[in-house]
PDB file of C-alpha atoms in Angstrom:
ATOM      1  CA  UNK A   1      73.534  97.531  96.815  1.00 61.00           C
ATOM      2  CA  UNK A   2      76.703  96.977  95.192  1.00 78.00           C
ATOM      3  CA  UNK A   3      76.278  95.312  91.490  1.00 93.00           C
ATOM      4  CA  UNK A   4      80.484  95.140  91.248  1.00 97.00           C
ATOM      5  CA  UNK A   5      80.830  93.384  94.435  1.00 98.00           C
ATOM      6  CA  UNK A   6      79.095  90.056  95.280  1.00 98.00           C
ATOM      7  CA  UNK A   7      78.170  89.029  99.176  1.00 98.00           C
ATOM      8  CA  UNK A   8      79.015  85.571  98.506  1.00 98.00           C
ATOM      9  CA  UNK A   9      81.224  83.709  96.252  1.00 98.00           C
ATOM     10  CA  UNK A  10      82.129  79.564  94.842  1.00 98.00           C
ATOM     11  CA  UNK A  11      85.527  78.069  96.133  1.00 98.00           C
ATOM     12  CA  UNK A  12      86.874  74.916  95.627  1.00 98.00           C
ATOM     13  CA  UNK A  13      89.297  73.411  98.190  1.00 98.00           C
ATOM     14  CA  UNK A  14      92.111  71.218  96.434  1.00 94.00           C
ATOM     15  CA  UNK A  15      93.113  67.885  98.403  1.00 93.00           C
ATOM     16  CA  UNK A  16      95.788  67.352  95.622  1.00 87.00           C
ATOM     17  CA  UNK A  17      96.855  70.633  93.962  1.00 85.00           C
ATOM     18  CA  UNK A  18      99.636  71.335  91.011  1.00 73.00           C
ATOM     19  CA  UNK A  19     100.385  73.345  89.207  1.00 63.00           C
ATOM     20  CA  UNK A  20      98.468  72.609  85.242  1.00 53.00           C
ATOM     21  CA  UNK A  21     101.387  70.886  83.223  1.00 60.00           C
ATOM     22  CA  UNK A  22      98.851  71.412  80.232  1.00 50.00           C
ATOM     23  CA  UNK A  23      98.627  75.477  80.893  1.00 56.00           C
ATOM     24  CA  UNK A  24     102.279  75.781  81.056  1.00 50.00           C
ATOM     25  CA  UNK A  25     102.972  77.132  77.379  1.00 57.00           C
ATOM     26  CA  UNK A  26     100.818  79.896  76.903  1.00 59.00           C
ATOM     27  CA  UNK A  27     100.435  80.769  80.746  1.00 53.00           C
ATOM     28  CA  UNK A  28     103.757  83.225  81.580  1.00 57.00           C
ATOM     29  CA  UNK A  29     102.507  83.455  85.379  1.00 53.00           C
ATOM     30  CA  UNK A  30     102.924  80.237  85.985  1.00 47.00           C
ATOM     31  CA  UNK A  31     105.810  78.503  87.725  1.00 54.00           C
ATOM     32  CA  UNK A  32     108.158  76.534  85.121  1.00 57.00           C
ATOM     33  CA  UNK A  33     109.425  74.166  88.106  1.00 50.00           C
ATOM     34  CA  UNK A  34     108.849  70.935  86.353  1.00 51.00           C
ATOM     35  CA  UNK A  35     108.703  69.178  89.955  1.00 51.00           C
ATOM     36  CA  UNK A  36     107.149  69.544  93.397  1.00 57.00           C
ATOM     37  CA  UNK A  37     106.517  67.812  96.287  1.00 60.00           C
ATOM     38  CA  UNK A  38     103.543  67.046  98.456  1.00 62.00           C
ATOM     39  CA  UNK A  39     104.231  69.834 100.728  1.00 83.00           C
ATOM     40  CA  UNK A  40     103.021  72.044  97.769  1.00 85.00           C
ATOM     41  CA  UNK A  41      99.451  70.721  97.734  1.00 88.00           C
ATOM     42  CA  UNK A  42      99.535  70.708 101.397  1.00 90.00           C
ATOM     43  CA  UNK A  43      99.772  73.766 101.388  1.00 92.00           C
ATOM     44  CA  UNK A  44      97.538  75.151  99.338  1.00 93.00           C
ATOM     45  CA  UNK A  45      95.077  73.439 100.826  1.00 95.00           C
ATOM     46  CA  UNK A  46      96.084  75.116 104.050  1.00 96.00           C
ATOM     47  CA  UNK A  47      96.387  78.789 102.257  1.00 97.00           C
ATOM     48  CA  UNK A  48      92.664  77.908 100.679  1.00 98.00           C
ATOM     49  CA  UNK A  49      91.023  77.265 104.086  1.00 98.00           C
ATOM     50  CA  UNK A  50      92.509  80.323 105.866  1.00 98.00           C
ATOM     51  CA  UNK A  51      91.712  82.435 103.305  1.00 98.00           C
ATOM     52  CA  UNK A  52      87.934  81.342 102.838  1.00 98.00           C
ATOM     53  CA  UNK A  53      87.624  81.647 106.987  1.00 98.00           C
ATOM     54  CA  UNK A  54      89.067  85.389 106.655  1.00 98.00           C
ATOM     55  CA  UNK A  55      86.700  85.979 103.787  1.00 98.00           C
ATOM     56  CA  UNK A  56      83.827  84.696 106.247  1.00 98.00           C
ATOM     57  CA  UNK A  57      85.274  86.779 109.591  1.00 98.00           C
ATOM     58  CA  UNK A  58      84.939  89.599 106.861  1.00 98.00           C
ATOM     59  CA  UNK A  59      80.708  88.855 106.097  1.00 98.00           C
ATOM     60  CA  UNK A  60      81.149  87.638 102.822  1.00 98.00           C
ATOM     61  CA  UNK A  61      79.518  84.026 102.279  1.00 98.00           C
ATOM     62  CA  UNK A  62      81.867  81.444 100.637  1.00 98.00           C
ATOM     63  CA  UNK A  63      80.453  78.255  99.408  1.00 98.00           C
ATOM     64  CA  UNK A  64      83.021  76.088  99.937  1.00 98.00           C
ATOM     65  CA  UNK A  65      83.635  72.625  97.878  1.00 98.00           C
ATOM     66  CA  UNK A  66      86.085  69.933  98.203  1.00 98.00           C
ATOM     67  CA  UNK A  67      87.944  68.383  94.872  1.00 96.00           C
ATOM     68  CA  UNK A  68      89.433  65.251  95.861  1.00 95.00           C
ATOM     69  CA  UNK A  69      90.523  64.140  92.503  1.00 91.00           C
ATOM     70  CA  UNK A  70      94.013  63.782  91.071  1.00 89.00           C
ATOM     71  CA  UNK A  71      93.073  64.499  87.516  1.00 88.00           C
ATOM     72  CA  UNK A  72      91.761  68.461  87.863  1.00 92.00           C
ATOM     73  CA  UNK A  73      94.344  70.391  88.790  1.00 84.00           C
ATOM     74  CA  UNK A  74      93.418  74.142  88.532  1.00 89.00           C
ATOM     75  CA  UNK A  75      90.278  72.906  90.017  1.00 93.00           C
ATOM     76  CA  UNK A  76      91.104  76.086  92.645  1.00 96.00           C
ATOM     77  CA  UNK A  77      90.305  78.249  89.487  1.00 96.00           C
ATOM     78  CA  UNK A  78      86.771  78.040  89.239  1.00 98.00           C
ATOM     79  CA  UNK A  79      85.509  81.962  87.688  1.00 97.00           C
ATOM     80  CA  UNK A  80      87.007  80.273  84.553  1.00 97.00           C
ATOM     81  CA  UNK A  81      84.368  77.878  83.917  1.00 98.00           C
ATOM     82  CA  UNK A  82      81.132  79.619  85.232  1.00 98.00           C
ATOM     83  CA  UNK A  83      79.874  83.114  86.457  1.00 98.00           C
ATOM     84  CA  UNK A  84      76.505  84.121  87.556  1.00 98.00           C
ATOM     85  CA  UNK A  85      74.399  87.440  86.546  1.00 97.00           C
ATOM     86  CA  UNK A  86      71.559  89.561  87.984  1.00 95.00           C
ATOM     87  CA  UNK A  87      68.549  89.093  86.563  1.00 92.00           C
ATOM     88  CA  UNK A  88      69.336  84.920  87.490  1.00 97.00           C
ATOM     89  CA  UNK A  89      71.655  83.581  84.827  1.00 98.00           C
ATOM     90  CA  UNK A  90      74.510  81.601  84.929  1.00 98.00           C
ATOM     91  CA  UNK A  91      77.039  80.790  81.877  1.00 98.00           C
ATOM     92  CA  UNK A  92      78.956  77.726  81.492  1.00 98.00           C
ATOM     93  CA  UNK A  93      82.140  78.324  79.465  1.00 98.00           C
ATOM     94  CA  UNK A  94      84.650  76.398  76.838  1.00 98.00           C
ATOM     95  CA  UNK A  95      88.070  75.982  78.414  1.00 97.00           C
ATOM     96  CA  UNK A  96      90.923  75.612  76.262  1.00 94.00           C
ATOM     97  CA  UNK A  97      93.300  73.100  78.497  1.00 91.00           C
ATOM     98  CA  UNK A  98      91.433  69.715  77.964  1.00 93.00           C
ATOM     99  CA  UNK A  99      92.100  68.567  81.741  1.00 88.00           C
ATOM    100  CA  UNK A 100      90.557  71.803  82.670  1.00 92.00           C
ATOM    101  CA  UNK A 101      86.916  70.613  81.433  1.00 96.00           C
ATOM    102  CA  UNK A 102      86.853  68.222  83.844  1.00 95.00           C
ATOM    103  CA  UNK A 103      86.472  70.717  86.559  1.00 96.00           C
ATOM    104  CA  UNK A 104      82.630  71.689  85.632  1.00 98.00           C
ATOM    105  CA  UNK A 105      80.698  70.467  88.458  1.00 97.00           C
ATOM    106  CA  UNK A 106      76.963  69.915  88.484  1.00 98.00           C
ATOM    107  CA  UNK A 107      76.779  69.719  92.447  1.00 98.00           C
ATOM    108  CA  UNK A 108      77.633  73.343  92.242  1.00 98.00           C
ATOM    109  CA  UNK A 109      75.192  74.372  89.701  1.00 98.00           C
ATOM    110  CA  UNK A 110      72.904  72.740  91.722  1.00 98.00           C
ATOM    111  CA  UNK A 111      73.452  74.358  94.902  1.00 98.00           C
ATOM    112  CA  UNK A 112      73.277  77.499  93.066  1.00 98.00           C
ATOM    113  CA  UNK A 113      69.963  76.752  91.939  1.00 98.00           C
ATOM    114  CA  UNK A 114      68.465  75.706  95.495  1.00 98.00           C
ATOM    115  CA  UNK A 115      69.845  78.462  97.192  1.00 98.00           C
ATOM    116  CA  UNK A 116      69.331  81.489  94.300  1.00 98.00           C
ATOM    117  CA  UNK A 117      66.744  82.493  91.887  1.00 97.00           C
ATOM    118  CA  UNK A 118      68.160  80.993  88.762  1.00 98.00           C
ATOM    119  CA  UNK A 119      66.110  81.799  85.480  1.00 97.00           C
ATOM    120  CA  UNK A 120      68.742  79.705  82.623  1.00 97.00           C
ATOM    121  CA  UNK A 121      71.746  78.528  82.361  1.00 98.00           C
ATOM    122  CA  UNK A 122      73.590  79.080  79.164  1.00 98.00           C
ATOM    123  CA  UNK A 123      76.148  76.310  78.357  1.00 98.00           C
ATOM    124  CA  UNK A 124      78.856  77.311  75.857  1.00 98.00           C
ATOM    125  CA  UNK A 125      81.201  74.201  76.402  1.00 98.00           C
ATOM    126  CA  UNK A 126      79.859  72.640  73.547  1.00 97.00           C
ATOM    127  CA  UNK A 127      82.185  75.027  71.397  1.00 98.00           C
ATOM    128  CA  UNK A 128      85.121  73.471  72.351  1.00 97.00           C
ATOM    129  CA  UNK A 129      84.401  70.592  69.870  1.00 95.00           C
ATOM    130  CA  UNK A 130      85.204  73.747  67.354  1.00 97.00           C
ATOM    131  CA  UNK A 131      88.250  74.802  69.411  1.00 96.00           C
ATOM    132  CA  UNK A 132      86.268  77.773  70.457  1.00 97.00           C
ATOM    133  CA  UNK A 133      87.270  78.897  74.184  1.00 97.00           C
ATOM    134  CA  UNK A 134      85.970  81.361  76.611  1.00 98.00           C
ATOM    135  CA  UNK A 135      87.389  81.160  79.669  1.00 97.00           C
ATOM    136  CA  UNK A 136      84.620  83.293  82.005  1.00 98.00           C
ATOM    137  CA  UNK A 137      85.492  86.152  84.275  1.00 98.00           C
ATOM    138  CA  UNK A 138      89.472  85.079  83.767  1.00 97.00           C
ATOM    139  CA  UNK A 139      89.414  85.692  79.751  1.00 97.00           C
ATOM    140  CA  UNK A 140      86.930  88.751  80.802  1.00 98.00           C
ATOM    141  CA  UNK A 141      86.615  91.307  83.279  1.00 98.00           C
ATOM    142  CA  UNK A 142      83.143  92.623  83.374  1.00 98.00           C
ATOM    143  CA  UNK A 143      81.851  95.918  84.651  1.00 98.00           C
ATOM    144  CA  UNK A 144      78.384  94.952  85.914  1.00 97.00           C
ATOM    145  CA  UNK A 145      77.561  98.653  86.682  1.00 96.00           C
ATOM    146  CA  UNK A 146      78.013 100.102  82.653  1.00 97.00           C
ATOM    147  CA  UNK A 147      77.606  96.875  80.867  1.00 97.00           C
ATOM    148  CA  UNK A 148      81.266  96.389  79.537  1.00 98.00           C
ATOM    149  CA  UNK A 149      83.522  93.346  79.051  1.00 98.00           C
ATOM    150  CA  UNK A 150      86.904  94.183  78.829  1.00 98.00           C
ATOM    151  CA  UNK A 151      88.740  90.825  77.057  1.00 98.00           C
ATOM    152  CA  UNK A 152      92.221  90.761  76.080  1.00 97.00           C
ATOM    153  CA  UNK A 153      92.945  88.583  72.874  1.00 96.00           C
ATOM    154  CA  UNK A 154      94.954  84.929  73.824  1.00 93.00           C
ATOM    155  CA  UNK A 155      94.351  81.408  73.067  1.00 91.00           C
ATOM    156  CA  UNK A 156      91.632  81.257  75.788  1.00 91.00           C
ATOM    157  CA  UNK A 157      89.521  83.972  74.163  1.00 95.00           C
ATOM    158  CA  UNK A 158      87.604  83.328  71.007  1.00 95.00           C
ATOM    159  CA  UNK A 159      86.089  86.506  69.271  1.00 94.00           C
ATOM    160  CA  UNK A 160      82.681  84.913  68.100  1.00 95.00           C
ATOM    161  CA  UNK A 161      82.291  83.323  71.712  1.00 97.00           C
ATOM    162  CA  UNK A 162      82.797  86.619  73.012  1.00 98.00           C
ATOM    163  CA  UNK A 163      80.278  88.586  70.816  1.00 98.00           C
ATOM    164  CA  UNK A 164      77.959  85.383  71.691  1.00 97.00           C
ATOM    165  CA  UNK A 165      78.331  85.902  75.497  1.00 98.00           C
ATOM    166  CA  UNK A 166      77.772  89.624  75.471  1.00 98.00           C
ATOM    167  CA  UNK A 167      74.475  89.726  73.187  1.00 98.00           C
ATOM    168  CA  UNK A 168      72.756  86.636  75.406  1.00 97.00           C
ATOM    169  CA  UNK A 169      74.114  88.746  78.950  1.00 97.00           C
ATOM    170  CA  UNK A 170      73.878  92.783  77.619  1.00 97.00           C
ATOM    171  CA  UNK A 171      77.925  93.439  77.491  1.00 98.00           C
ATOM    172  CA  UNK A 172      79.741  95.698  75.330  1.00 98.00           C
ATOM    173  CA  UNK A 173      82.758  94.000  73.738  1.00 98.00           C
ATOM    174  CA  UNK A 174      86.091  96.042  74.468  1.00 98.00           C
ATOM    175  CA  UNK A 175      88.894  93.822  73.235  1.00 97.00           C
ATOM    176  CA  UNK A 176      92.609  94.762  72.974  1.00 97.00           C
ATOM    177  CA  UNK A 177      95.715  93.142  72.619  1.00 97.00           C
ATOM    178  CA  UNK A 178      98.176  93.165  76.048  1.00 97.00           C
ATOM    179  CA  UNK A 179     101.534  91.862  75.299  1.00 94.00           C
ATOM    180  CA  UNK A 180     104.790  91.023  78.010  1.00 90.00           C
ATOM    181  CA  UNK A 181     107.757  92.815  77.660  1.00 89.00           C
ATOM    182  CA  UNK A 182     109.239  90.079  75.566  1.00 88.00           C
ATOM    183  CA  UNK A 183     106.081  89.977  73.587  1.00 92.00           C
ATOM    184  CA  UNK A 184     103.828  87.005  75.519  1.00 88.00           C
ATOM    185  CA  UNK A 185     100.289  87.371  75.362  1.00 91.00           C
ATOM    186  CA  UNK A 186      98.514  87.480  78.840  1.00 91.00           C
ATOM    187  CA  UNK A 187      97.382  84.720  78.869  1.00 88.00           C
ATOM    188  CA  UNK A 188      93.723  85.923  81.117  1.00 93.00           C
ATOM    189  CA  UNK A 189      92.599  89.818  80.877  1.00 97.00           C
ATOM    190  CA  UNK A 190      92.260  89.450  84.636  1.00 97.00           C
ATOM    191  CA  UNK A 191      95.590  89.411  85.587  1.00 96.00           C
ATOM    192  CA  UNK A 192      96.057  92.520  84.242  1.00 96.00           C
ATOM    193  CA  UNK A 193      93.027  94.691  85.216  1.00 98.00           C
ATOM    194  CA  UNK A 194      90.533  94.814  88.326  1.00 98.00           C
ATOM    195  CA  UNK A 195      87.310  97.057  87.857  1.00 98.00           C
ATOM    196  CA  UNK A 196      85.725  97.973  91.364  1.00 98.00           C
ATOM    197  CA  UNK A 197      82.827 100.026  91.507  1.00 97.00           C
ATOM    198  CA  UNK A 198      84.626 103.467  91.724  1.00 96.00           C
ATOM    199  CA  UNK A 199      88.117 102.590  90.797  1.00 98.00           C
ATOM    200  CA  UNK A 200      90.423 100.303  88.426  1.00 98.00           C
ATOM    201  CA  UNK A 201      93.674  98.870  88.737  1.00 98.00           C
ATOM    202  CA  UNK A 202      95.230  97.882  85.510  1.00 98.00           C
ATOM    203  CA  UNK A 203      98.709  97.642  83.502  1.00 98.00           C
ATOM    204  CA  UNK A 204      97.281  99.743  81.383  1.00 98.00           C
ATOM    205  CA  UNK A 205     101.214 100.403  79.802  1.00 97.00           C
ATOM    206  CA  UNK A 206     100.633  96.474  78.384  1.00 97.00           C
ATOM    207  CA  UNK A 207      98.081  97.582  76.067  1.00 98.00           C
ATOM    208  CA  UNK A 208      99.862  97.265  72.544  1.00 97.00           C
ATOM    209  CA  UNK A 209      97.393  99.999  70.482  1.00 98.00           C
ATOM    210  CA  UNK A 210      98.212 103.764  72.383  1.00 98.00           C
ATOM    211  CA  UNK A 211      94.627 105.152  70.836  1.00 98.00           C
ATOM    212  CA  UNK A 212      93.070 101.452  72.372  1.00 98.00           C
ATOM    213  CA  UNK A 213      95.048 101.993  75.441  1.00 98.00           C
ATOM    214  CA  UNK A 214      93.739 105.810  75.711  1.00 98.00           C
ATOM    215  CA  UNK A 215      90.038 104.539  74.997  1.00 98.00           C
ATOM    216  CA  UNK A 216      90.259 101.742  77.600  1.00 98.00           C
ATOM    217  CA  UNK A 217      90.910 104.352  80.555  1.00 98.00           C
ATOM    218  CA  UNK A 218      88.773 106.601  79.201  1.00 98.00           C
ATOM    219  CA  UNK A 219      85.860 104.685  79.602  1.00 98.00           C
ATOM    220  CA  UNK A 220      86.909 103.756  83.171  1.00 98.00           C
ATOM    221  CA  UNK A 221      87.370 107.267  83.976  1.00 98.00           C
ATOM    222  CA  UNK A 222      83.812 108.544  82.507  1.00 97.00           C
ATOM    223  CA  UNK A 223      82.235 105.455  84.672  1.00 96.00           C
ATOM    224  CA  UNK A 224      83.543 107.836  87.383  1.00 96.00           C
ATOM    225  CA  UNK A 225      86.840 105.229  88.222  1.00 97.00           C
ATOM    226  CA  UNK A 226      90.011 106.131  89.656  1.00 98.00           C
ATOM    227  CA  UNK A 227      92.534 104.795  87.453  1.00 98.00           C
ATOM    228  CA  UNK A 228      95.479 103.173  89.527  1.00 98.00           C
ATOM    229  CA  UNK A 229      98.418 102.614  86.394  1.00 98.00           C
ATOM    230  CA  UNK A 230     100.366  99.122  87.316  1.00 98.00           C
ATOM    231  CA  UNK A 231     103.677  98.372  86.422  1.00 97.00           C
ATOM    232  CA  UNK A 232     104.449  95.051  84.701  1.00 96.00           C
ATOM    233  CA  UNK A 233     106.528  94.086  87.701  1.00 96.00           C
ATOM    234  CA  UNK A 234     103.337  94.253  90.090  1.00 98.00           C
ATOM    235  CA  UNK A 235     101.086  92.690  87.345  1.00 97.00           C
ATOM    236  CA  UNK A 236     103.716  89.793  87.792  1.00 95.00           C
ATOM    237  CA  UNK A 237     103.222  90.089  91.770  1.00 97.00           C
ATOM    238  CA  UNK A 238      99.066  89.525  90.691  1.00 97.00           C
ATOM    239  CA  UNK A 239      98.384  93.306  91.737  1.00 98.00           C
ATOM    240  CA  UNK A 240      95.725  93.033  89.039  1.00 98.00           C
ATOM    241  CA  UNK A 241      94.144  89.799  90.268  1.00 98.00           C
ATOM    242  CA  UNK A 242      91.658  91.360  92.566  1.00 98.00           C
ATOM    243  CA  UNK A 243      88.160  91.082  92.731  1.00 98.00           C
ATOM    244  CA  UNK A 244      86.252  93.926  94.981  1.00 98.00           C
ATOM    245  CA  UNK A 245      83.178  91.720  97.732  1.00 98.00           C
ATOM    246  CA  UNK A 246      80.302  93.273  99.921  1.00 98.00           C
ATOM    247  CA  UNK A 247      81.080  92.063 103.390  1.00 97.00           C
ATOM    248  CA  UNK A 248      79.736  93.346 106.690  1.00 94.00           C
ATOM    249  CA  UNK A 249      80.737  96.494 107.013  1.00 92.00           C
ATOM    250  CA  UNK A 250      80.903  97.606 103.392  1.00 95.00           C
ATOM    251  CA  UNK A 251      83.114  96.527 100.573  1.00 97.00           C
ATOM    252  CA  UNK A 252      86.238  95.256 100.690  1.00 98.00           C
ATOM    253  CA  UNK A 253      89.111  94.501  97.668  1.00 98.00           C
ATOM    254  CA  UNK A 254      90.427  90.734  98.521  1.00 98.00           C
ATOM    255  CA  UNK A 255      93.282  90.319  96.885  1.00 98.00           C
ATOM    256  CA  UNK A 256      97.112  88.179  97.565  1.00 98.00           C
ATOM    257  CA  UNK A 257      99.932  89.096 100.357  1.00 98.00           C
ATOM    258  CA  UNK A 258     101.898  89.417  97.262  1.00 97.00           C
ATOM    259  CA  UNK A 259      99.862  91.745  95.794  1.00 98.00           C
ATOM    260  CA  UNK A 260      99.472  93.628  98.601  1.00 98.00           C
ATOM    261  CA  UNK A 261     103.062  93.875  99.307  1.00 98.00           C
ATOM    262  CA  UNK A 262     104.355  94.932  95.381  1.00 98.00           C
ATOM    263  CA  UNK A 263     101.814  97.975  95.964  1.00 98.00           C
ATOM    264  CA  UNK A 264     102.894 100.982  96.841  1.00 98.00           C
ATOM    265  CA  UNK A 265     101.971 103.035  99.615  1.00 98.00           C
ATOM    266  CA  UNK A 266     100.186 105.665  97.368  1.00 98.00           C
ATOM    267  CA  UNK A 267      98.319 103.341  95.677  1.00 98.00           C
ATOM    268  CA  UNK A 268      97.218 101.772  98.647  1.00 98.00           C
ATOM    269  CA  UNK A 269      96.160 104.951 100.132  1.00 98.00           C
ATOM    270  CA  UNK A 270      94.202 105.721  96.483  1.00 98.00           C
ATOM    271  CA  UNK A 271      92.745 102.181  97.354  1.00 98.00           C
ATOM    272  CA  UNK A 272      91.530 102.702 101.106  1.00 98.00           C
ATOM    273  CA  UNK A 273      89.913 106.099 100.113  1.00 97.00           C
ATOM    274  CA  UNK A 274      87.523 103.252  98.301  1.00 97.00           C
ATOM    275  CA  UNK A 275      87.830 100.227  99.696  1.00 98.00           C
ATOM    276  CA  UNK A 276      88.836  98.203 102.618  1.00 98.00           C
ATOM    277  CA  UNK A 277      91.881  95.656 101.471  1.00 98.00           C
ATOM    278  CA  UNK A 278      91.662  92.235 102.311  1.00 98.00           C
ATOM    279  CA  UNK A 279      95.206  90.744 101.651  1.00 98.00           C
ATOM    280  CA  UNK A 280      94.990  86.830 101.852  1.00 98.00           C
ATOM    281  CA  UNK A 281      98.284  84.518 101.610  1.00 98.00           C
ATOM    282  CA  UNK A 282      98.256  82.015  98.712  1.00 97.00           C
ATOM    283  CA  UNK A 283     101.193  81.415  97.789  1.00 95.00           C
ATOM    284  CA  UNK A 284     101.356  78.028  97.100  1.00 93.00           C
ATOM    285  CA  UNK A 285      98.601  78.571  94.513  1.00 93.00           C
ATOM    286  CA  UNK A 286     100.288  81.457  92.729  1.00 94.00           C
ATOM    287  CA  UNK A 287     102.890  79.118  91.620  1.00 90.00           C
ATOM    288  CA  UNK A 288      99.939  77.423  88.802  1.00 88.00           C
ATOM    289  CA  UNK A 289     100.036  81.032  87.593  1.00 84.00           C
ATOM    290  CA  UNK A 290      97.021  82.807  89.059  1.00 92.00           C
ATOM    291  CA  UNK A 291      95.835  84.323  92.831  1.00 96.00           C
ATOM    292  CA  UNK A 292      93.049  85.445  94.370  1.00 98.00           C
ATOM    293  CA  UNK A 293      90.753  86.627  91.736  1.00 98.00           C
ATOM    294  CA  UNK A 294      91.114  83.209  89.842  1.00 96.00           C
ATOM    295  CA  UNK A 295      90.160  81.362  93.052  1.00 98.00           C
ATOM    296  CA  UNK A 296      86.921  83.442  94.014  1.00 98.00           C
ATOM    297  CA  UNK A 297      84.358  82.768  91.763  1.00 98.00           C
ATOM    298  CA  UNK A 298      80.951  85.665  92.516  1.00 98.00           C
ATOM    299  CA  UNK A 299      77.348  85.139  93.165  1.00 98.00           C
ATOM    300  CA  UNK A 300      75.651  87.907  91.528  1.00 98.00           C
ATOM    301  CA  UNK A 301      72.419  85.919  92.158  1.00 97.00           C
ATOM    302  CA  UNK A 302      69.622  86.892  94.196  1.00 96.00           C
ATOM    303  CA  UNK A 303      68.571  84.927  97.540  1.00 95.00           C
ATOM    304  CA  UNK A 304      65.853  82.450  97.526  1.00 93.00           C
TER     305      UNK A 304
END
């Protein structure tokens, strides 16, 4: 019913999670503590399992995995290293931290298969050998309804990969460049802009090229969105790192208690007129530099 919000989405419970000393340069959102202790991890894993039982409560399915490894630790990331399509596809992607490829999993590419019509999986990770990097639904945020991929150029986003992705899965490419106040790349297009089915959330001002800028919204605005502008201090807060779900009694925007609480109370009531927010407290994963979008990875599949 909805093609922008999934009824069931991959998450990966971390038994031993830190923040990515490998993702630290290019990766502004992250915390630059160069020490914590257990009661970090502990915590996360806590903040994961509440927030994949409120995501249940809600009606939306979460297939829920356990990494018990010490060596993967943005394993909680996992819409950077596969998404899933109508029409039964799935993409693998190249990932540009080298301890991040060893979060691919085959268990859940399996389960995927067993449980959803799967026609091919496409496996990009071979590019990495070239230094070629796609990092899924985090270096792109796709509108599933008109067929775009909105990427924003970083070190995690190859051109030729992205021009690859779109003609094998029917996207138009709309890249940009989105710079920091002091001139940082984002580091992931989807910290800075969420695309529900009738409205978008973006720091739009971030854009560097005005007449790209202009063009960006008004191609969310003809695909009938309300545009809700973000400052750069709530894409800082993850106000962008949203992803929209079908649950039980319609759709609902999941997104971080953070988030949620750097919005303001106009934009929240431009959000309700939509959608039903789902505000889930994570914290303790926030501080490896993404949220809630990063950690929900989307079944667009159909059911067996």
């Amino acid at each position: 019913m909805f093609p922008q919000a999934p009824s069931a989405v991959v998450m990966i419970r971390p038994h031993h999670f830190l923040p990515n000393e490998e993702t630290r340069a290019d990766n502004s959102f992250q915390s630059q503590a160069q020490q914590f202790d257990g009661g970090v991890s502990q915590l996360a894993y806590e903040q994961v399992t509440r927030a994949a039982e409120q995501l249940e409560q809600a009606g939306v399915q979460v297939h829920l995995f356990e990494d018990l490894g010490t060596d993967t630790p943005d394993s909680v990331f996992p819409n950077n290293w596969f998404s899933t399509h109508a029409g039964g596809q799935i993409a693998i992607y190249p990932m540009y931290a080298k301890n991040r490829r060893r979060e691919r999993r085959t268990d859940i590419i399996e389960l995927l298969k067993r449980e959803y019509r799967v026609q091919d999986v496409i496996d990009y990770s071979g590019l990495e050998y070239d230094n070629l990097f796609l990092e899924g639904t985090g270096a792109m945020v796709l509108d599933h309804i008109e067929r775009v991929a909105y990427t924003a150029r970083s070190k995690r986003t190859d051109s030729h990969v992205l021009e690859r992705f779109c003609s094998h899965f029917n996207f138009e490419p709309m890249v940009f460049e989105a710079l920091s106040e002091g001139g940082v790349p984002v580091y992931h297009t989807n910290v800075l802009l969420c695309v529900g089915s009738d409205y978008a959330l973006g720091g739009f001002d971030m854009i560097v090229d005005p007449e790209r800028r202009a063009e960006i919204k008004h191609r969310l605005q003809l695909a009938g969105k309300k545009l809700i502008a973000l400052s750069e201090a709530q894409i800082n807060a993850f106000c962008g790192n949203a992803l929209e779900l079908s649950a039980s009694e319609g759709r609902v925007l999941a997104l971080s208690q953070t988030a949620y609480d750097a919005l303001t109370a106009e934009q929240i009531a431009v959000l309700e007129s939509c959608v039903t927010l789902l505000p889930l407290e994570v914290s303790a994963i926030e501080l490896a530099g993404g949220s809630v979008r990063c950690m929900l990875a989307g079944v667009h599949l159909s059911r067996r």
